[in-house]
Coordinates of N, CA, C and O in Angstrom, one line a residue:
X5 N 112.6 -111.5 131.1 CA 111.4 -112.0 131.6 C 110.3 -110.9 131.7 O 110.6 -109.8 132.1
X6 N 109.1 -111.3 131.2 CA 108.0 -110.3 131.3 C 107.5 -110.3 132.7 O 107.6 -111.3 133.5
X7 N 106.8 -109.3 133.0 CA 106.2 -109.2 134.4 C 104.9 -110.1 134.4 O 104.7 -110.8 135.3
X8 N 104.1 -109.9 133.3 CA 102.8 -110.6 133.3 C 102.6 -111.2 132.0 O 102.8 -110.6 130.9
X9 N 102.1 -112.5 131.9 CA 101.7 -113.1 130.7 C 100.3 -113.6 130.9 O 99.9 -114.3 131.8
X10 N 99.4 -113.1 130.0 CA 98.0 -113.4 130.0 C 97.8 -114.7 129.2 O 98.2 -114.7 128.0
X11 N 97.2 -115.7 129.8 CA 97.0 -116.9 129.1 C 95.5 -117.1 128.8 O 94.7 -117.2 129.8
X12 N 95.1 -117.1 127.6 CA 93.7 -117.2 127.2 C 93.4 -118.4 126.4 O 92.2 -118.7 126.1
X13 N 94.4 -119.2 126.0 CA 94.2 -120.3 125.2 C 94.0 -121.6 126.0 O 94.9 -121.9 126.9
X14 N 92.9 -122.3 125.8 CA 92.6 -123.5 126.6 C 93.8 -124.6 126.5 O 94.1 -125.3 127.4
X15 N 94.5 -124.6 125.3 CA 95.6 -125.6 125.2 C 96.7 -125.3 126.2 O 97.3 -126.2 126.7
X16 N 97.0 -124.0 126.4 CA 98.0 -123.7 127.3 C 97.6 -124.0 128.8 O 98.4 -124.4 129.6
X17 N 96.3 -123.8 129.0 CA 95.8 -124.1 130.4 C 95.9 -125.6 130.6 O 96.2 -126.0 131.7
X18 N 95.6 -126.4 129.6 CA 95.7 -127.8 129.8 C 97.1 -128.2 130.2 O 97.4 -129.1 131.0
X19 N 98.1 -127.5 129.5 CA 99.5 -127.8 129.9 C 99.8 -127.5 131.3 O 100.4 -128.2 132.0
X20 N 99.2 -126.3 131.8 CA 99.4 -125.9 133.2 C 98.7 -126.8 134.2 O 99.1 -126.9 135.3
X21 N 97.6 -127.4 133.7 CA 96.8 -128.1 134.7 C 97.4 -129.5 135.1 O 97.0 -130.1 136.1
X22 N 98.4 -129.9 134.4 CA 99.1 -131.1 134.8 C 99.9 -130.8 136.1 O 100.6 -129.9 136.1
X23 N 99.7 -131.7 137.1 CA 100.3 -131.4 138.4 C 101.8 -131.2 138.5 O 102.2 -130.2 139.1
X24 N 102.6 -132.0 137.8 CA 104.0 -131.8 137.8 C 104.4 -130.5 137.2 O 105.3 -129.8 137.7
X25 N 103.8 -130.2 136.0 CA 104.2 -129.0 135.3 C 103.8 -127.7 136.2 O 104.6 -126.8 136.3
X26 N 102.7 -127.8 136.8 CA 102.2 -126.7 137.7 C 103.3 -126.5 138.8 O 103.7 -125.4 139.2
X27 N 103.7 -127.6 139.4 CA 104.7 -127.6 140.5 C 106.0 -127.0 140.0 O 106.7 -126.3 140.7
X28 N 106.4 -127.4 138.8 CA 107.7 -126.9 138.2 C 107.6 -125.4 138.1 O 108.5 -124.7 138.4
X29 N 106.5 -124.9 137.6 CA 106.3 -123.4 137.4 C 106.3 -122.7 138.8 O 106.9 -121.6 138.9
X30 N 105.8 -123.4 139.8 CA 105.8 -122.8 141.1 C 107.3 -122.7 141.6 O 107.7 -121.7 142.2
X31 N 108.0 -123.7 141.4 CA 109.4 -123.7 141.8 C 110.2 -122.7 141.1 O 111.1 -122.0 141.7
X32 N 110.0 -122.6 139.8 CA 110.7 -121.6 139.0 C 110.4 -120.2 139.3 O 111.1 -119.2 138.9
X33 N 109.3 -120.0 140.0 CA 109.0 -118.6 140.4 C 110.0 -118.1 141.5 O 110.3 -116.9 141.5
X34 N 110.5 -119.0 142.2 CA 111.5 -118.7 143.2 C 112.9 -118.2 142.6 O 113.5 -117.2 143.0
X35 N 113.3 -119.0 141.6 CA 114.6 -118.8 140.9 C 114.7 -119.8 139.8 O 114.1 -120.8 139.7
X36 N 115.6 -119.5 138.8 CA 115.9 -120.4 137.7 C 116.5 -121.7 138.3 O 117.2 -121.6 139.3
X37 N 116.2 -122.8 137.7 CA 116.7 -124.1 138.2 C 117.1 -125.0 137.1 O 116.7 -124.9 135.9
X38 N 118.0 -126.0 137.4 CA 118.4 -127.0 136.4 C 117.4 -128.2 136.5 O 116.6 -128.3 137.4
X39 N 117.4 -129.0 135.5 CA 116.6 -130.3 135.4 C 116.9 -131.1 136.7 O 116.0 -131.6 137.3
X40 N 118.2 -131.2 137.0 CA 118.6 -132.0 138.2 C 118.0 -131.5 139.5 O 117.4 -132.2 140.3
X41 N 118.0 -130.1 139.7 CA 117.4 -129.5 140.9 C 115.9 -129.7 140.9 O 115.4 -130.1 141.9
X42 N 115.3 -129.6 139.8 CA 113.8 -129.7 139.7 C 113.5 -131.2 140.0 O 112.5 -131.5 140.7
X43 N 114.2 -132.1 139.4 CA 113.9 -133.5 139.6 C 114.0 -134.0 141.1 O 113.2 -134.7 141.6
X44 N 115.0 -133.4 141.8 CA 115.1 -133.7 143.2 C 113.9 -133.2 144.0 O 113.4 -133.9 144.9
X45 N 113.5 -131.9 143.7 CA 112.4 -131.4 144.5 C 111.1 -132.0 144.2 O 110.3 -132.3 145.1
X46 N 110.8 -132.2 142.9 CA 109.5 -132.8 142.6 C 109.4 -134.3 142.7 O 108.4 -134.9 142.5
X47 N 110.6 -134.9 143.0 CA 110.7 -136.4 143.2 C 110.3 -137.2 142.0 O 109.5 -138.1 142.1
X48 N 110.8 -136.7 140.8 CA 110.6 -137.4 139.5 C 111.9 -137.5 138.9 O 112.9 -136.7 139.1
X49 N 112.1 -138.6 138.0 CA 113.4 -138.8 137.4 C 113.6 -137.6 136.4 O 112.7 -137.0 135.9
X50 N 114.9 -137.4 136.1 CA 115.3 -136.3 135.2 C 114.7 -136.4 133.8 O 114.4 -135.3 133.3
X51 N 114.5 -137.6 133.3 CA 113.9 -137.7 132.0 C 112.5 -137.2 132.0 O 112.1 -136.5 131.1
X52 N 111.7 -137.5 133.0 CA 110.3 -137.0 133.1 C 110.3 -135.5 133.3 O 109.5 -134.8 132.6
X53 N 111.2 -135.0 134.1 CA 111.2 -133.5 134.3 C 111.6 -132.8 133.0 O 111.0 -131.8 132.6
X54 N 112.6 -133.4 132.3 CA 113.0 -132.8 131.0 C 111.8 -132.8 130.0 O 111.6 -131.7 129.4
X55 N 111.1 -133.8 129.9 CA 109.9 -133.9 129.0 C 108.9 -132.8 129.4 O 108.4 -132.1 128.6
X56 N 108.7 -132.6 130.7 CA 107.7 -131.6 131.2 C 108.3 -130.2 130.8 O 107.5 -129.3 130.4
X57 N 109.6 -130.0 131.0 CA 110.2 -128.7 130.7 C 110.0 -128.4 129.2 O 109.7 -127.2 128.8
X58 N 110.2 -129.4 128.4 CA 110.1 -129.1 126.9 C 108.7 -128.8 126.5 O 108.5 -128.0 125.7
X59 N 107.7 -129.4 127.2 CA 106.3 -129.1 126.9 C 106.0 -127.6 127.4 O 105.4 -126.8 126.6
X60 N 106.5 -127.2 128.5 CA 106.4 -125.9 129.0 C 107.1 -124.9 128.2 O 106.6 -123.8 127.9
X61 N 108.3 -125.3 127.7 CA 109.0 -124.4 126.8 C 108.3 -124.2 125.5 O 108.2 -123.0 125.0
X62 N 107.8 -125.2 124.9 CA 107.1 -125.1 123.6 C 105.8 -124.2 123.8 O 105.5 -123.5 122.9
X63 N 105.2 -124.3 125.0 CA 104.0 -123.4 125.2 C 104.4 -122.0 125.6 O 103.5 -121.2 125.8
X64 N 105.7 -121.7 125.6 CA 106.1 -120.3 125.9 C 106.0 -119.9 127.4 O 105.9 -118.7 127.7
X65 N 106.0 -120.9 128.3 CA 105.9 -120.6 129.7 C 107.2 -120.7 130.4 O 107.4 -120.2 131.5
X66 N 108.2 -121.4 129.8 CA 109.5 -121.6 130.4 C 110.5 -121.4 129.3 O 110.2 -121.6 128.1
X67 N 111.7 -120.9 129.7 CA 112.8 -120.7 128.7 C 114.1 -121.0 129.3 O 114.3 -120.9 130.6
X68 N 115.1 -121.2 128.5 CA 116.5 -121.4 128.9 C 117.0 -120.0 129.3 O 117.0 -119.1 128.4
X69 N 117.6 -119.9 130.5 CA 118.1 -118.6 130.9 C 119.6 -118.5 131.2 O 120.1 -117.5 131.5
X70 N 120.2 -119.7 131.0 CA 121.7 -119.7 131.3 C 122.1 -121.1 131.5 O 121.4 -122.1 131.2
X71 N 123.3 -121.3 132.1 CA 123.9 -122.6 132.4 C 124.5 -122.5 133.8 O 124.9 -121.5 134.3
X72 N 124.5 -123.7 134.4 CA 125.1 -123.9 135.7 C 126.0 -125.2 135.5 O 125.4 -126.3 135.5
X73 N 127.3 -125.0 135.4 CA 128.1 -126.2 135.2 C 127.8 -126.7 133.8 O 127.8 -125.9 132.8
X74 N 127.5 -128.0 133.7 CA 127.1 -128.6 132.4 C 125.6 -128.5 132.1 O 125.2 -129.0 131.0
X75 N 124.9 -128.0 133.1 CA 123.4 -128.1 132.9 C 122.8 -126.7 132.5 O 123.3 -125.7 132.9
X76 N 121.7 -126.8 131.8 CA 121.0 -125.6 131.4 C 120.1 -125.2 132.6 O 119.6 -126.0 133.3
X77 N 120.0 -123.9 132.7 CA 119.1 -123.3 133.7 C 117.8 -122.9 133.0 O 117.9 -122.2 132.0
X78 N 116.7 -123.2 133.6 CA 115.4 -122.8 133.1 C 114.7 -121.9 134.0 O 114.8 -122.0 135.2
X79 N 114.0 -120.9 133.4 CA 113.2 -120.0 134.2 C 111.9 -119.7 133.5 O 111.7 -120.1 132.4
X80 N 111.0 -119.1 134.3 CA 109.7 -118.7 133.7 C 109.8 -117.6 132.7 O 110.8 -116.8 132.8
X81 N 108.9 -117.5 131.8 CA 108.9 -116.5 130.8 C 108.2 -115.2 131.4 O 108.4 -114.1 130.8
X82 N 107.5 -115.4 132.5 CA 106.9 -114.2 133.1 C 106.8 -114.5 134.6 O 106.8 -115.6 135.1
X83 N 106.9 -113.4 135.4 CA 106.8 -113.5 136.8 C 105.4 -113.9 137.2 O 105.2 -114.8 138.1
X84 N 104.4 -113.4 136.6 CA 103.0 -113.7 136.9 C 102.3 -114.3 135.6 O 102.5 -113.7 134.5
X85 N 101.5 -115.3 135.8 CA 100.7 -115.8 134.7 C 99.2 -115.5 135.1 O 98.8 -115.9 136.2
X86 N 98.5 -114.8 134.3 CA 97.1 -114.5 134.5 C 96.4 -115.5 133.6 O 96.4 -115.4 132.4
X87 N 95.7 -116.4 134.2 CA 94.9 -117.4 133.5 C 93.5 -117.0 133.4 O 92.8 -117.0 134.4
X88 N 93.1 -116.7 132.2 CA 91.7 -116.2 131.9 C 91.2 -116.8 130.6 O 91.5 -116.3 129.5
X89 N 90.6 -117.9 130.7 CA 90.1 -118.6 129.5 C 88.5 -118.6 129.5 O 87.9 -118.7 130.6
X90 N 88.0 -118.6 128.3 CA 86.5 -118.8 128.3 C 86.2 -120.2 128.8 O 87.0 -121.1 128.6
X91 N 85.1 -120.4 129.4 CA 84.7 -121.8 129.9 C 84.9 -122.7 128.7 O 84.4 -122.5 127.6
X92 N 85.6 -123.8 128.9 CA 85.9 -124.8 127.9 C 85.7 -126.1 128.6 O 86.3 -126.4 129.7
X93 N 85.0 -127.0 128.0 CA 84.7 -128.3 128.6 C 85.9 -129.1 129.0 O 86.0 -129.7 130.1
X94 N 87.0 -129.0 128.2 CA 88.2 -129.8 128.5 C 89.0 -129.3 129.7 O 89.8 -130.0 130.2
X95 N 88.8 -128.0 130.1 CA 89.6 -127.5 131.2 C 88.7 -127.0 132.4 O 89.1 -126.5 133.3
X96 N 87.4 -127.3 132.2 CA 86.4 -126.7 133.2 C 86.7 -127.3 134.6 O 86.6 -126.6 135.6
X97 N 87.1 -128.6 134.7 CA 87.3 -129.2 136.0 C 88.5 -128.4 136.7 O 88.5 -128.1 137.8
X98 N 89.6 -128.2 135.9 CA 90.8 -127.5 136.4 C 90.4 -126.1 136.8 O 90.8 -125.6 137.9
X99 N 89.6 -125.4 136.0 CA 89.2 -124.0 136.2 C 88.4 -123.9 137.5 O 88.7 -123.0 138.3
X100 N 87.5 -124.8 137.7 CA 86.6 -124.8 138.9 C 87.5 -125.1 140.2 O 87.3 -124.5 141.2
X101 N 88.4 -126.1 140.0 CA 89.3 -126.4 141.2 C 90.1 -125.2 141.5 O 90.3 -124.9 142.7
X102 N 90.7 -124.5 140.5 CA 91.5 -123.4 140.7 C 90.7 -122.3 141.4 O 91.2 -121.6 142.3
X103 N 89.5 -122.0 141.0 CA 88.6 -121.0 141.6 C 88.3 -121.4 143.1 O 88.3 -120.5 143.9
X104 N 88.1 -122.7 143.3 CA 87.8 -123.1 144.7 C 89.0 -122.8 145.6 O 88.9 -122.3 146.7
X105 N 90.2 -123.2 145.1 CA 91.5 -122.9 145.9 C 91.6 -121.4 146.1 O 92.0 -121.0 147.2
X106 N 91.4 -120.6 145.1 CA 91.5 -119.2 145.3 C 90.5 -118.6 146.3 O 90.8 -117.7 147.1
X107 N 89.3 -119.1 146.2 CA 88.3 -118.7 147.2 C 88.7 -119.0 148.6 O 88.5 -118.2 149.5
X108 N 89.2 -120.2 148.8 CA 89.7 -120.6 150.1 C 90.8 -119.7 150.6 O 90.9 -119.3 151.8
X109 N 91.7 -119.4 149.7 CA 92.9 -118.5 150.1 C 92.3 -117.2 150.5 O 92.8 -116.6 151.5
X110 N 91.3 -116.6 149.8 CA 90.8 -115.3 150.1 C 90.1 -115.3 151.5 O 90.3 -114.4 152.3
X111 N 89.4 -116.4 151.8 CA 88.8 -116.5 153.1 C 89.9 -116.6 154.2 O 89.7 -115.9 155.2
X112 N 90.9 -117.4 153.9 CA 92.0 -117.4 154.9 C 92.7 -116.1 155.1 O 93.0 -115.7 156.3
X113 N 92.9 -115.3 154.0 CA 93.4 -114.0 154.2 C 92.6 -113.1 155.0 O 93.1 -112.4 155.9
X114 N 91.3 -113.1 154.8 CA 90.3 -112.3 155.6 C 90.4 -112.7 157.1 O 90.5 -111.9 158.0
X115 N 90.4 -114.0 157.4 CA 90.5 -114.5 158.7 C 91.8 -114.1 159.4 O 91.8 -113.7 160.6
X116 N 92.9 -114.2 158.7 CA 94.2 -113.8 159.2 C 94.3 -112.4 159.5 O 95.1 -111.9 160.4
X117 N 93.4 -111.6 158.8 CA 93.4 -110.1 159.1 C 92.4 -109.8 160.2 O 92.2 -108.6 160.4
X118 N 91.9 -110.8 160.8 CA 91.0 -110.5 161.9 C 89.5 -110.3 161.5 O 88.7 -109.9 162.3
X119 N 89.2 -110.6 160.3 CA 87.8 -110.5 159.8 C 87.2 -111.9 159.9 O 87.7 -112.8 159.2
X120 N 86.2 -112.1 160.7 CA 85.6 -113.4 161.0 C 84.5 -113.7 160.0 O 83.7 -112.8 159.7
X121 N 84.4 -114.9 159.5 CA 83.3 -115.3 158.6 C 82.2 -116.0 159.5 O 82.5 -116.9 160.3
X122 N 81.0 -115.5 159.4 CA 79.9 -116.1 160.2 C 79.6 -117.5 159.7 O 79.2 -118.3 160.5
X123 N 79.7 -117.7 158.4 CA 79.5 -119.0 157.8 C 80.6 -119.2 156.7 O 80.4 -118.8 155.6
X124 N 81.7 -119.9 157.1 CA 82.9 -120.0 156.3 C 82.6 -120.7 155.0 O 83.0 -120.3 153.9
X125 N 81.8 -121.8 155.0 CA 81.5 -122.5 153.8 C 80.7 -121.7 152.8 O 80.9 -121.7 151.6
X126 N 79.7 -121.1 153.3 CA 78.8 -120.3 152.5 C 79.6 -119.1 151.9 O 79.4 -118.8 150.7
X127 N 80.5 -118.5 152.6 CA 81.4 -117.4 152.1 C 82.3 -117.9 151.0 O 82.4 -117.3 150.0
X128 N 82.9 -119.1 151.2 CA 83.8 -119.7 150.1 C 83.0 -119.9 148.8 O 83.5 -119.6 147.8
X129 N 81.8 -120.4 149.0 CA 80.9 -120.7 147.8 C 80.6 -119.4 147.1 O 80.7 -119.3 145.9
X130 N 80.2 -118.4 147.8 CA 79.8 -117.1 147.3 C 81.0 -116.4 146.6 O 80.9 -115.9 145.5
X131 N 82.2 -116.5 147.2 CA 83.4 -115.9 146.6 C 83.8 -116.6 145.4 O 84.1 -116.0 144.4
X132 N 83.7 -117.9 145.4 CA 83.9 -118.7 144.1 C 83.0 -118.3 143.0 O 83.4 -118.1 141.9
X133 N 81.7 -118.1 143.3 CA 80.7 -117.7 142.3 C 81.1 -116.3 141.8 O 81.0 -116.1 140.6
X134 N 81.5 -115.4 142.7 CA 81.9 -114.0 142.2 C 83.1 -114.1 141.3 O 83.2 -113.4 140.3
X135 N 84.1 -114.8 141.7 CA 85.3 -115.0 140.9 C 85.0 -115.5 139.6 O 85.5 -115.0 138.5
X136 N 84.2 -116.5 139.5 CA 83.8 -117.1 138.3 C 83.1 -116.1 137.4 O 83.4 -116.0 136.2
X137 N 82.1 -115.4 137.9 CA 81.3 -114.4 137.2 C 82.2 -113.3 136.6 O 82.1 -113.0 135.5
X138 N 83.1 -112.8 137.5 CA 84.1 -111.8 137.0 C 84.9 -112.3 135.9 O 85.2 -111.6 134.9
X139 N 85.5 -113.5 136.1 CA 86.3 -114.1 135.1 C 85.6 -114.3 133.7 O 86.1 -113.9 132.7
X140 N 84.4 -114.9 133.8 CA 83.7 -115.1 132.5 C 83.3 -113.8 131.8 O 83.5 -113.6 130.6
X141 N 82.8 -112.8 132.6 CA 82.4 -111.5 132.0 C 83.6 -110.7 131.5 O 83.4 -109.8 130.7
X142 N 84.8 -110.9 132.1 CA 86.0 -110.1 131.7 C 86.7 -110.7 130.5 O 87.5 -110.0 129.9
X143 N 86.3 -111.9 130.1 CA 87.1 -112.6 129.1 C 87.2 -111.8 127.8 O 88.3 -111.8 127.2
X144 N 86.2 -111.2 127.3 CA 86.4 -110.5 126.0 C 87.5 -109.4 126.0 O 88.3 -109.2 125.1
X145 N 87.5 -108.6 127.1 CA 88.5 -107.6 127.3 C 89.9 -108.1 127.4 O 90.8 -107.7 126.8
X146 N 90.0 -109.1 128.3 CA 91.3 -109.7 128.6 C 91.8 -110.4 127.3 O 93.0 -110.3 127.0
X147 N 91.0 -111.0 126.5 CA 91.4 -111.7 125.3 C 91.9 -110.7 124.3 O 92.9 -110.9 123.7
X148 N 91.3 -109.5 124.2 CA 91.7 -108.5 123.3 C 93.1 -108.0 123.7 O 94.0 -107.7 122.9
X149 N 93.3 -107.8 125.0 CA 94.6 -107.3 125.5 C 95.7 -108.3 125.2 O 96.8 -108.0 124.7
X150 N 95.4 -109.6 125.4 CA 96.3 -110.7 125.1 C 96.6 -110.7 123.6 O 97.8 -110.8 123.2
X151 N 95.6 -110.7 122.8 CA 95.8 -110.8 121.3 C 96.6 -109.6 120.8 O 97.3 -109.7 119.8
X152 N 96.4 -108.4 121.4 CA 97.2 -107.2 121.0 C 98.6 -107.3 121.4 O 99.4 -106.4 121.0
X153 N 99.0 -108.2 122.3 CA 100.3 -108.4 122.8 C 100.8 -107.2 123.7 O 101.9 -107.0 123.9
X154 N 99.8 -106.6 124.4 CA 100.1 -105.5 125.3 C 100.8 -106.1 126.5 O 100.3 -107.1 127.1
X155 N 101.9 -105.6 126.9 CA 102.7 -106.0 128.1 C 102.2 -105.2 129.3 O 102.2 -104.0 129.2
X156 N 102.0 -105.9 130.4 CA 101.6 -105.2 131.6 C 102.6 -105.5 132.7 O 103.1 -106.6 132.8
X157 N 102.8 -104.5 133.6 CA 103.6 -104.8 134.8 C 102.6 -105.1 135.9 O 101.4 -105.1 135.7
X158 N 103.1 -105.4 137.1 CA 102.2 -105.9 138.1 C 101.2 -104.8 138.5 O 100.0 -105.1 138.8
X159 N 101.6 -103.5 138.6 CA 100.7 -102.4 139.0 C 99.6 -102.3 137.9 O 98.5 -102.1 138.3
X160 N 100.0 -102.3 136.7 CA 99.0 -102.2 135.6 C 98.0 -103.3 135.6 O 96.8 -103.1 135.4
X161 N 98.5 -104.5 135.9 CA 97.6 -105.7 136.0 C 96.6 -105.5 137.2 O 95.4 -105.7 137.0
X162 N 97.1 -105.0 138.3 CA 96.3 -104.7 139.5 C 95.2 -103.7 139.1 O 94.0 -103.9 139.4
X163 N 95.6 -102.6 138.4 CA 94.6 -101.6 138.0 C 93.6 -102.2 137.0 O 92.4 -101.9 137.0
X164 N 94.1 -103.0 136.1 CA 93.2 -103.6 135.1 C 92.2 -104.5 135.7 O 91.0 -104.4 135.4
X165 N 92.6 -105.3 136.7 CA 91.7 -106.2 137.4 C 90.7 -105.4 138.2 O 89.5 -105.8 138.2
X166 N 91.1 -104.3 138.8 CA 90.2 -103.5 139.6 C 89.1 -102.9 138.6 O 87.9 -102.8 138.9
X167 N 89.6 -102.4 137.4 CA 88.7 -101.8 136.5 C 87.7 -102.9 136.0 O 86.5 -102.6 135.8
X168 N 88.1 -104.1 135.7 CA 87.2 -105.2 135.3 C 86.1 -105.5 136.3 O 85.0 -105.7 136.0
X169 N 86.5 -105.5 137.6 CA 85.6 -105.7 138.7 C 84.6 -104.5 138.7 O 83.4 -104.7 138.8
X170 N 85.1 -103.3 138.6 CA 84.3 -102.1 138.6 C 83.2 -102.1 137.5 O 82.1 -101.8 137.7
X171 N 83.6 -102.5 136.3 CA 82.7 -102.6 135.2 C 81.5 -103.5 135.5 O 80.5 -103.4 134.9
X172 N 81.8 -104.5 136.4 CA 80.7 -105.5 136.7 C 80.1 -105.2 138.0 O 79.2 -106.0 138.5
X173 N 80.4 -104.1 138.6 CA 80.0 -103.9 140.0 C 78.4 -103.8 140.2 O 77.9 -104.3 141.1
X174 N 77.8 -103.3 139.2 CA 76.3 -103.2 139.3 C 75.7 -104.6 139.3 O 74.8 -104.9 140.1
X175 N 76.2 -105.5 138.5 CA 75.7 -106.9 138.4 C 76.0 -107.7 139.7 O 75.3 -108.6 140.0
X176 N 77.0 -107.3 140.4 CA 77.5 -108.0 141.5 C 77.0 -107.4 142.9 O 77.4 -107.9 143.9
X177 N 76.1 -106.4 142.8 CA 75.7 -105.7 144.0 C 75.0 -106.7 145.0 O 75.3 -106.6 146.2
X178 N 74.1 -107.5 144.6 CA 73.4 -108.4 145.5 C 74.4 -109.4 146.1 O 74.3 -109.6 147.3
X179 N 75.4 -109.9 145.4 CA 76.3 -110.8 146.0 C 77.2 -110.1 146.9 O 77.6 -110.6 147.9
X180 N 77.6 -108.8 146.6 CA 78.4 -108.0 147.6 C 77.7 -107.8 148.9 O 78.3 -107.9 150.0
X181 N 76.3 -107.6 148.8 CA 75.6 -107.5 150.1 C 75.6 -108.8 150.9 O 75.8 -108.8 152.1
X182 N 75.5 -109.9 150.2 CA 75.5 -111.2 150.8 C 76.9 -111.5 151.5 O 76.9 -112.0 152.6
X183 N 78.0 -111.1 150.8 CA 79.3 -111.3 151.4 C 79.4 -110.4 152.6 O 79.9 -110.9 153.6
X184 N 79.0 -109.2 152.6 CA 79.1 -108.3 153.7 C 78.4 -108.8 154.9 O 78.8 -108.7 156.1
X185 N 77.2 -109.5 154.7 CA 76.4 -110.0 155.7 C 77.1 -111.2 156.4 O 76.9 -111.5 157.6
X186 N 78.0 -111.9 155.6 CA 78.7 -113.1 156.2 C 80.0 -112.7 156.9 O 80.6 -113.6 157.5
X187 N 80.4 -111.4 156.9 CA 81.6 -111.0 157.5 C 81.4 -110.2 158.7 O 80.4 -109.4 158.8
X188 N 82.3 -110.3 159.7 CA 82.3 -109.5 160.9 C 83.6 -108.7 161.0 O 84.6 -109.3 161.2
X189 N 83.5 -107.4 160.8 CA 84.7 -106.6 160.8 C 85.1 -106.2 162.3 O 84.3 -106.0 163.1

């Protein structure tokens, strides 16, 4: 299993955007599972789960990793999936929903850390805008890394993402000031 798989193709994101497939990938992050185990947890019949697994397998997101009794065990092809695609009409709704969820998670993390938001909704909107801008502007570099087949571990990915944000820091200065004004440390 790879540490990080960069996904830049809209077709693969469409596959991920289907709710059951996304849930299956979340479950497989914990450990490899059989079709029977997955069908029990996602509350879908085995045939449906099998079809979803085959779609994920064909897309290179899931692979057979062994057997358990008479059943095949399936696991993810990577521990982390980095989804960075150019804005595409067919996946834009999923992309925006994904950014919204991530912005909400970041605000929650700040609040759990004792950092209070003066205006929670405004902060979420601003963080979503920043994430979107960073994602769109980073796309050419991430696409080249993906096309070159460069494998990254989690630490390298973390440093790459920091560098991509740093490269855009001048353009994001005004938004950074606005975010700081919305936070109470």
